[in-house]
Tab-separated table of C-alpha atoms in Angstrom:
chain	number	residue	atom	x	y	z
A	20	MET	CA	0.000	0.000	0.000
A	21	THR	CA	1.412	3.395	-1.002
A	22	ARG	CA	1.641	5.808	1.914
A	23	ARG	CA	0.119	9.205	1.198
A	24	PRO	CA	2.322	12.286	1.602
A	25	GLN	CA	2.529	13.853	5.043
A	26	HIS	CA	0.081	16.652	5.890
A	27	ARG	CA	2.891	19.100	6.590
A	28	ASP	CA	3.518	19.349	2.819
A	29	ALA	CA	-0.135	19.913	1.990
A	30	THR	CA	-1.494	23.278	0.924
A	31	PRO	CA	-4.498	24.344	3.022
A	32	THR	CA	-7.805	23.940	1.193
A	33	LEU	CA	-10.685	26.345	1.751
A	34	ILE	CA	-13.992	24.447	1.715
A	35	THR	CA	-17.210	26.314	0.965
A	36	ASP	CA	-19.534	23.634	-0.462
A	37	THR	CA	-21.159	20.503	0.915
A	38	GLU	CA	-19.880	18.107	-1.749
A	39	THR	CA	-16.214	18.939	-1.077
A	40	LEU	CA	-16.775	18.774	2.685
A	41	ALA	CA	-18.432	15.364	2.383
A	42	ALA	CA	-15.516	14.028	0.334
A	43	LEU	CA	-13.001	15.357	2.856
A	44	CYS	CA	-14.864	13.878	5.832
A	45	ALA	CA	-15.126	10.511	4.050
A	46	ARG	CA	-11.329	10.456	3.664
A	47	LEU	CA	-10.743	11.522	7.254
A	48	ARG	CA	-13.052	8.801	8.555
A	49	GLU	CA	-10.509	6.282	7.215
A	50	GLU	CA	-7.781	7.653	9.494
A	51	ALA	CA	-6.893	6.823	13.091
A	52	PHE	CA	-7.109	10.438	14.254
A	53	VAL	CA	-7.949	13.882	12.963
A	54	THR	CA	-6.911	17.219	14.436
A	55	VAL	CA	-9.661	19.802	14.946
A	56	ASP	CA	-9.934	23.478	15.824
A	57	THR	CA	-12.544	26.194	15.418
A	58	GLU	CA	-12.694	29.948	15.076
A	59	PHE	CA	-15.813	31.610	16.426
A	60	MET	CA	-17.217	34.918	17.626
A	61	ARG	CA	-18.840	35.309	21.023
A	62	GLU	CA	-18.085	38.801	22.279
A	63	ARG	CA	-21.549	40.138	21.497
A	64	THR	CA	-23.697	37.000	21.751
A	65	TYR	CA	-24.718	34.366	24.304
A	66	TRP	CA	-24.430	31.542	21.788
A	67	PRO	CA	-21.071	31.189	19.997
A	68	GLU	CA	-21.207	31.905	16.263
A	69	LEU	CA	-19.188	29.229	14.468
A	70	CYS	CA	-17.171	30.845	11.666
A	71	VAL	CA	-14.425	28.390	10.673
A	72	VAL	CA	-13.578	24.743	11.322
A	73	GLN	CA	-10.051	23.498	10.723
A	74	LEU	CA	-9.388	19.805	10.047
A	75	GLY	CA	-6.028	18.071	9.697
A	76	GLY	CA	-5.443	14.601	8.318
A	77	GLU	CA	-2.421	12.678	7.107
A	78	ALA	CA	-2.620	14.261	3.654
A	79	ASP	CA	-5.376	16.850	4.101
A	80	VAL	CA	-5.396	20.261	5.716
A	81	ALA	CA	-8.730	22.016	5.312
A	82	VAL	CA	-10.286	25.249	6.476
A	83	VAL	CA	-14.076	24.929	6.370
A	84	ASP	CA	-15.985	28.189	5.949
A	85	ALA	CA	-18.904	27.463	8.266
A	86	LEU	CA	-20.633	30.673	7.126
A	87	ALA	CA	-20.549	29.798	3.420
A	88	PRO	CA	-24.052	30.097	1.867
A	89	GLY	CA	-25.702	26.711	1.388
A	90	LEU	CA	-22.998	24.734	3.194
A	91	ASP	CA	-24.418	21.749	5.120
A	92	LEU	CA	-22.168	20.716	8.008
A	93	ALA	CA	-23.836	17.297	8.412
A	94	PRO	CA	-20.760	15.394	7.069
A	95	LEU	CA	-18.680	17.113	9.747
A	96	GLY	CA	-21.157	15.978	12.393
A	97	GLU	CA	-20.822	12.394	11.167
A	98	LEU	CA	-17.035	12.640	11.396
A	99	MET	CA	-17.228	14.020	14.943
A	100	ALA	CA	-19.478	11.092	15.946
A	101	ASP	CA	-17.402	8.360	14.283
A	102	PRO	CA	-16.159	6.083	17.113
A	103	LYS	CA	-13.225	4.821	15.016
A	104	VAL	CA	-11.566	8.242	14.673
A	105	ILE	CA	-9.933	10.069	17.592
A	106	LYS	CA	-10.681	13.787	17.505
A	107	VAL	CA	-7.640	15.733	18.717
A	108	PHE	CA	-8.112	19.253	20.145
A	109	HIS	CA	-6.075	21.661	22.227
A	110	ALA	CA	-7.989	23.270	25.128
A	111	ALA	CA	-11.143	21.655	23.814
A	112	ARG	CA	-13.936	23.009	26.007
A	113	GLN	CA	-15.169	25.871	23.835
A	114	ASP	CA	-14.766	23.883	20.613
A	115	VAL	CA	-16.655	20.932	22.084
A	116	GLU	CA	-19.458	23.189	23.316
A	117	ILE	CA	-19.893	24.506	19.772
A	118	PHE	CA	-20.157	21.008	18.317
A	119	LEU	CA	-22.597	19.988	21.056
A	120	LEU	CA	-24.832	22.939	20.195
A	121	ARG	CA	-24.563	22.285	16.443
A	122	PHE	CA	-24.845	18.476	16.380
A	123	GLY	CA	-26.526	17.587	19.681
A	124	ASP	CA	-23.593	15.608	21.090
A	125	THR	CA	-19.909	15.954	21.858
A	126	PRO	CA	-17.136	14.607	19.596
A	127	ARG	CA	-16.140	11.082	20.607
A	128	PRO	CA	-13.585	9.678	21.183
A	129	MET	CA	-11.522	12.747	22.001
A	130	PHE	CA	-7.982	13.693	23.060
A	131	ASP	CA	-7.162	17.125	24.500
A	132	THR	CA	-3.461	17.949	24.197
A	133	GLN	CA	-3.654	20.616	26.917
A	134	VAL	CA	-4.899	18.041	29.423
A	135	ALA	CA	-2.369	15.493	28.153
A	136	ALA	CA	0.428	18.047	28.574
A	137	MET	CA	-0.589	18.582	32.210
A	138	VAL	CA	-0.447	14.814	32.767
A	139	ALA	CA	2.964	14.738	31.051
A	140	GLY	CA	4.438	17.410	33.318
A	141	PHE	CA	4.280	20.507	31.104
A	142	GLY	CA	2.656	22.564	33.870
A	143	ASP	CA	-0.788	24.084	34.411
A	144	GLN	CA	-2.681	24.858	31.201
A	145	ALA	CA	0.267	24.589	28.825
A	146	SER	CA	-0.278	26.902	25.871
A	147	TYR	CA	-0.499	25.628	22.330
A	148	ASP	CA	2.405	27.892	21.327
A	149	SER	CA	4.699	26.414	23.983
A	150	LEU	CA	3.833	22.832	23.042
A	151	VAL	CA	4.405	23.513	19.353
A	152	ARG	CA	7.840	24.930	20.159
A	153	ALA	CA	8.737	22.061	22.506
A	154	LEU	CA	7.293	19.105	20.611
A	155	ALA	CA	6.977	20.155	16.978
A	156	GLY	CA	9.992	22.470	16.704
A	157	ALA	CA	7.886	25.197	15.088
A	158	GLN	CA	6.843	28.759	15.823
A	159	ILE	CA	3.244	30.000	15.696
A	160	ASP	CA	2.568	33.274	13.890
A	161	LYS	CA	0.184	35.138	16.211
A	162	ALA	CA	-0.619	37.978	13.827
A	163	HIS	CA	-4.193	36.827	13.111
A	164	ARG	CA	-5.126	35.563	16.577
A	165	PHE	CA	-7.670	38.357	17.014
A	166	SER	CA	-9.043	38.391	13.474
A	167	ASP	CA	-12.685	39.077	12.727
A	168	TRP	CA	-13.515	35.537	11.676
A	169	ALA	CA	-17.065	36.495	10.725
A	170	ALA	CA	-15.885	38.893	8.000
A	171	ARG	CA	-15.855	37.594	4.448
A	172	PRO	CA	-13.952	36.810	2.335
A	173	LEU	CA	-11.335	35.091	4.452
A	174	SER	CA	-7.869	36.332	3.519
A	175	PRO	CA	-5.044	33.983	2.450
A	176	ALA	CA	-3.190	34.975	5.628
A	177	GLN	CA	-6.184	34.006	7.789
A	178	ILE	CA	-6.458	30.647	6.018
A	179	THR	CA	-2.754	29.950	6.541
A	180	TYR	CA	-2.970	30.937	10.216
A	181	ALA	CA	-6.051	28.786	10.805
A	182	ALA	CA	-4.498	25.777	9.085
A	183	ALA	CA	-1.391	25.965	11.305
A	184	ASP	CA	-3.565	25.209	14.320
A	185	VAL	CA	-4.202	21.674	13.062
A	186	THR	CA	-0.977	20.876	11.178
A	187	HIS	CA	1.331	21.379	14.168
A	188	LEU	CA	-1.255	19.769	16.432
A	189	ARG	CA	-0.694	16.412	14.731
A	190	ARG	CA	2.966	16.351	15.753
A	191	VAL	CA	2.121	17.566	19.267
A	192	TYR	CA	-0.462	14.795	19.643
A	193	VAL	CA	1.849	12.018	18.447
A	194	ALA	CA	4.663	13.180	20.752
A	195	LEU	CA	2.363	13.367	23.795
A	196	ARG	CA	0.606	10.101	23.020
A	197	ASP	CA	3.898	8.225	22.654
A	198	ARG	CA	5.318	9.774	25.822
A	199	LEU	CA	2.243	8.949	27.898
A	200	GLU	CA	2.118	5.444	26.476
A	201	ARG	CA	5.706	4.849	27.596
A	202	GLU	CA	4.818	6.160	31.070
A	203	ASN	CA	1.580	4.105	31.264
A	204	ARG	CA	-0.477	7.279	31.675
A	205	LEU	CA	-2.804	7.184	28.691
A	206	ASP	CA	-5.526	5.879	31.007
A	207	TRP	CA	-5.167	9.051	33.072
A	208	VAL	CA	-5.991	11.119	30.003
A	209	ARG	CA	-8.920	8.845	29.160
A	210	GLU	CA	-10.378	9.498	32.615
A	211	GLU	CA	-10.176	13.241	31.963
A	212	MET	CA	-11.793	12.855	28.547
A	213	ALA	CA	-14.818	11.189	30.161
A	214	ALA	CA	-15.729	14.544	31.728
A	215	LEU	CA	-14.940	16.528	28.594
A	216	THR	CA	-17.207	14.356	26.464
A	217	GLU	CA	-20.102	14.472	28.926
A	218	PRO	CA	-22.758	16.877	27.547
A	219	SER	CA	-23.799	18.034	31.034
A	220	THR	CA	-20.323	19.573	31.419
A	221	TYR	CA	-21.339	22.291	28.966
A	222	ARG	CA	-24.954	22.910	29.910
A	223	THR	CA	-25.872	25.561	32.446
A	224	GLU	CA	-29.310	24.859	33.857
A	225	PRO	CA	-30.992	28.208	34.648
A	226	GLU	CA	-32.104	26.990	38.089
A	227	SER	CA	-28.521	26.219	39.088
A	228	ALA	CA	-26.918	29.306	37.508
A	229	TRP	CA	-26.801	31.056	40.907
A	230	GLU	CA	-24.253	28.550	42.213
A	231	ARG	CA	-21.478	29.845	39.936
A	232	LEU	CA	-21.719	33.209	41.726
A	233	ARG	CA	-20.479	31.493	44.909
A	234	PRO	CA	-22.502	33.627	47.361
A	235	ARG	CA	-20.827	33.975	50.762
A	236	THR	CA	-23.891	33.657	52.939
A	237	THR	CA	-26.171	31.101	54.567
A	238	ASN	CA	-29.231	33.390	54.298
A	239	ARG	CA	-31.700	31.163	52.456
A	240	ARG	CA	-34.086	34.020	51.611
A	241	PHE	CA	-31.247	35.846	49.865
A	242	LEU	CA	-30.246	32.640	48.103
A	243	GLY	CA	-33.845	32.197	46.908
A	244	ALA	CA	-33.837	35.674	45.425
A	245	LEU	CA	-30.429	35.085	43.829
A	246	ARG	CA	-31.563	31.770	42.345
A	247	ALA	CA	-34.617	33.441	40.812
A	248	ALA	CA	-32.650	36.421	39.471
A	249	ALA	CA	-29.848	34.271	38.035
A	250	ALA	CA	-32.303	31.859	36.400
A	251	TRP	CA	-34.171	34.781	34.834
A	252	ARG	CA	-30.888	36.253	33.535
A	253	GLU	CA	-29.804	32.941	32.008
A	254	ARG	CA	-33.092	32.462	30.154
A	255	GLU	CA	-33.299	36.081	29.040
A	256	ALA	CA	-29.676	36.104	27.825
A	257	GLN	CA	-30.398	32.969	25.793
A	258	ARG	CA	-33.626	34.438	24.413
A	259	VAL	CA	-32.118	37.705	23.199
A	260	ASN	CA	-28.717	36.093	22.464
A	261	VAL	CA	-26.511	38.487	24.431
A	262	PRO	CA	-23.771	37.652	26.983
A	263	ARG	CA	-25.224	37.311	30.479
A	264	GLN	CA	-22.777	39.894	31.821
A	265	ARG	CA	-23.947	42.409	29.224
A	266	LEU	CA	-27.543	41.907	30.308
A	267	VAL	CA	-26.892	42.251	34.081
A	268	ARG	CA	-23.449	42.036	35.647
A	269	ASP	CA	-22.752	39.611	38.489
A	270	GLU	CA	-22.198	42.344	41.086
A	271	SER	CA	-25.501	43.966	40.119
A	272	LEU	CA	-27.319	40.641	40.370
A	273	LEU	CA	-25.952	40.054	43.881
A	274	GLU	CA	-27.079	43.529	44.953
A	275	ILE	CA	-30.540	43.003	43.454
A	276	ALA	CA	-30.891	39.702	45.316
A	277	ALA	CA	-29.884	41.417	48.563
A	278	THR	CA	-32.299	44.366	48.225
A	279	MET	CA	-35.123	42.504	46.396
A	280	PRO	CA	-36.600	45.604	44.695
A	281	ALA	CA	-40.375	45.491	44.273
A	282	ASP	CA	-40.803	48.090	41.529
A	283	ALA	CA	-38.960	49.674	38.609
A	284	ALA	CA	-37.873	52.729	40.600
A	285	ALA	CA	-36.171	50.561	43.234
A	286	LEU	CA	-34.617	48.330	40.580
A	287	ALA	CA	-33.141	51.368	38.816
A	288	ARG	CA	-31.286	52.285	42.006
A	289	ALA	CA	-29.234	49.074	41.847
A	290	ARG	CA	-25.662	49.534	40.721
A	291	GLY	CA	-25.245	49.112	36.972
A	292	VAL	CA	-28.991	49.059	36.196
A	293	SER	CA	-30.264	51.782	33.876
A	294	GLU	CA	-33.656	53.463	34.065
A	295	GLY	CA	-34.492	52.145	30.619
A	296	PHE	CA	-33.724	48.556	31.601
A	297	ALA	CA	-35.672	48.815	34.866
A	298	ARG	CA	-38.806	50.174	33.163
A	299	GLY	CA	-38.586	47.977	30.078
A	300	LYS	CA	-39.605	44.404	29.276
A	301	SER	CA	-36.439	42.914	30.752
A	302	GLY	CA	-36.849	44.815	34.009
A	303	ALA	CA	-40.451	43.685	34.279
A	304	GLY	CA	-39.384	40.064	33.838
A	305	LEU	CA	-36.724	40.343	36.523
A	306	LEU	CA	-39.162	41.995	38.963
A	307	ALA	CA	-41.699	39.227	38.339
A	308	ALA	CA	-39.072	36.579	39.109
A	309	LEU	CA	-38.167	38.361	42.347
A	310	ALA	CA	-41.841	38.636	43.331
A	311	GLU	CA	-42.234	34.865	42.969
A	312	ALA	CA	-39.112	34.260	45.047
A	313	ARG	CA	-40.405	36.594	47.755
A	314	GLU	CA	-43.490	34.401	48.215
A	315	LEU	CA	-41.651	31.069	48.414
A	316	PRO	CA	-42.167	29.145	51.670
A	317	GLU	CA	-39.056	28.428	53.718
A	318	GLU	CA	-38.895	24.759	52.779
A	319	LEU	CA	-38.598	25.585	49.056
A	320	LEU	CA	-35.657	27.949	49.452
A	321	PRO	CA	-32.236	26.667	48.345
A	322	GLU	CA	-29.817	25.226	50.864
A	323	PRO	CA	-26.519	27.071	51.320
A	324	PRO	CA	-23.578	25.575	49.401
A	325	LYS	CA	-21.841	22.914	51.437
A	326	ASP	CA	-18.605	24.848	51.708
A	327	ARG	CA	-20.491	27.671	53.471
A	328	VAL	CA	-21.890	25.401	56.198
A	329	GLY	CA	-20.224	24.046	59.307
A	330	THR	CA	-16.796	24.595	60.819
A	331	PRO	CA	-14.245	25.891	58.325
A	332	PRO	CA	-11.207	23.661	57.775
A	333	SER	CA	-8.015	24.265	59.716
A	334	PRO	CA	-5.822	26.682	57.695
A	335	ALA	CA	-2.759	24.853	58.970
A	336	LEU	CA	-4.068	21.487	57.745
A	337	VAL	CA	-4.978	22.974	54.376
A	338	ALA	CA	-1.453	24.388	54.159
A	339	LEU	CA	0.004	20.928	54.845
A	340	LEU	CA	-2.207	19.416	52.132
A	341	LYS	CA	-0.914	22.049	49.710
A	342	VAL	CA	2.654	21.045	50.524
A	343	LEU	CA	1.752	17.383	50.007
A	344	LEU	CA	0.078	18.252	46.701
A	345	ALA	CA	3.166	20.112	45.491
A	346	ALA	CA	5.413	17.229	46.552
A	347	LYS	CA	3.289	14.573	44.829
A	348	ALA	CA	2.991	16.683	41.680
A	349	GLU	CA	6.775	17.066	41.635
A	350	GLU	CA	7.300	13.356	42.216
A	351	HIS	CA	4.966	12.309	39.404
A	352	HIS	CA	5.688	15.237	37.054
A	353	VAL	CA	2.032	16.216	36.868
A	354	ALA	CA	0.556	19.720	37.033
A	355	PRO	CA	-0.757	20.291	40.611
A	356	LYS	CA	-3.900	21.989	39.286
A	357	LEU	CA	-4.861	18.823	37.444
A	358	ILE	CA	-4.673	16.746	40.641
A	359	ALA	CA	-6.651	18.976	43.039
A	360	ASN	CA	-7.861	22.555	43.428
A	361	SER	CA	-8.207	24.689	46.564
A	362	GLU	CA	-11.852	23.778	47.122
A	363	GLU	CA	-11.028	20.064	47.049
A	364	LEU	CA	-8.225	20.560	49.579
A	365	ASP	CA	-10.661	22.398	51.869
A	366	ARG	CA	-13.137	19.543	51.602
A	367	ILE	CA	-10.508	16.892	52.305
A	368	ALA	CA	-9.347	18.880	55.351
A	369	SER	CA	-12.976	19.101	56.539
A	370	GLU	CA	-13.493	15.353	56.008
A	371	ASP	CA	-16.162	16.161	53.406
A	372	GLU	CA	-15.170	13.480	50.919
A	373	GLY	CA	-18.343	13.135	48.880
A	374	GLU	CA	-17.583	13.308	45.156
A	375	VAL	CA	-14.168	14.951	45.541
A	376	PRO	CA	-12.369	14.282	42.231
A	377	ALA	CA	-8.968	14.218	43.956
A	378	LEU	CA	-10.112	11.108	45.826
A	379	THR	CA	-11.088	9.123	42.731
A	380	GLY	CA	-9.306	7.329	39.899
A	381	TRP	CA	-5.651	8.023	39.199
A	382	ARG	CA	-5.723	11.114	41.437
A	383	ARG	CA	-6.469	8.954	44.475
A	384	ARG	CA	-3.454	6.756	43.720
A	385	VAL	CA	-1.159	9.740	43.147
A	386	PHE	CA	-2.406	12.027	45.935
A	387	GLY	CA	-5.730	11.203	47.558
A	388	GLU	CA	-4.722	8.224	49.684
A	389	ASP	CA	-1.731	10.090	51.112
A	390	ALA	CA	-3.911	13.162	51.725
A	391	ILE	CA	-6.317	11.109	53.838
A	392	ALA	CA	-3.381	9.520	55.679
A	393	LEU	CA	-1.914	12.967	56.398
A	394	ARG	CA	-5.238	14.262	57.681
A	395	SER	CA	-5.725	11.255	59.932
A	396	GLY	CA	-2.234	11.455	61.444
A	397	ARG	CA	-0.887	8.329	59.734
A	398	LEU	CA	1.537	10.335	57.607
A	399	ALA	CA	3.949	13.160	58.363
A	400	LEU	CA	6.009	15.452	56.159
A	401	GLY	CA	9.714	16.014	56.488
A	402	VAL	CA	12.605	17.337	54.452
A	403	ASP	CA	15.296	15.173	52.895
A	404	GLY	CA	17.942	17.445	51.432
A	405	LYS	CA	16.027	19.711	49.068
A	406	ARG	CA	12.896	17.576	48.777
A	407	VAL	CA	9.789	16.983	50.858
A	408	ARG	CA	9.720	13.459	52.240
A	409	LEU	CA	6.694	11.428	53.373
A	410	ILE	CA	7.161	9.766	56.763
A	411	PRO	CA	4.777	7.041	57.998
A	412	ALA	CA	3.496	7.947	61.463
A	413	GLY	CA	2.116	5.802	64.229
């Protein structure tokens, strides 16, 4: 069988019609993996506007004009759903969200080189540029990073820039895959991909939108008002397709929940709320949501977030867990942020172990078991030369 020429020698192809896209996707579905990237606009909208999709294969490099008149992206959806082809992204979350919205599901199976780089010891959230330099021996031209990707026609320079995002990504993927395979860590990446391919990861339910504001209170009446206001904002932002922060900023929403205005005049006094908004259709909707929340019986009000209830963890114990985390990350050459975050350390210190990611899967083997042992007094920390040493206690 004659091997096709390597993708790095291919000239990027701009695709604007369904027939050419279908032919490309048919070829790519015969390959073991395909590299994928997108360019989109979201500064002025709630929903991302897909402008360009880049695809890299062994002999194909294509830039798909997603805004081309009459172009049907269905063949791309079939490629993203093909279980035989690994879809390779870098920092995949926003790209995956776009495909979920467009095709109703996430690309599967998937490999995120940013996550893989963290597992391989390249630090927290390794940039694509740094990985390309380290693993592909190339330099990324950043000149068109902030292009208006919705403007047409696309320039030759934009097409070249977009194509580079998937050509170099092939070499980055192969280098990371081979390295992790040698270190028996590919399963670690697969565990991370399970969350990235789960559709619920990308869906914000309006009724739970208030939780991302992380209110620092146990006042359930306030939390009820905040839940109602945040749910209204989420639905309204989706309806009119504007960013939620452009509709009502977080700090304004928190103030509104605290004061619970009952009329337009009171609403207009909230920081960042204009008279026009308060007296318009949007203001009326927000006031109606607050009125409903005001009438809720106590038993229907939301419970305070768990990390706001009970005795706070010992700062000294949390500090020790941070030292342990740094030591284990150094020992295993894994980014600390990938193993555990500050909230998880607080929960471990408080013996609140329900659904703490750091206590499951590969993280438990690398860090979690020792963290529990340290908390329970069965493990101590010492210094051996220039390194932290774990000392069995008791």
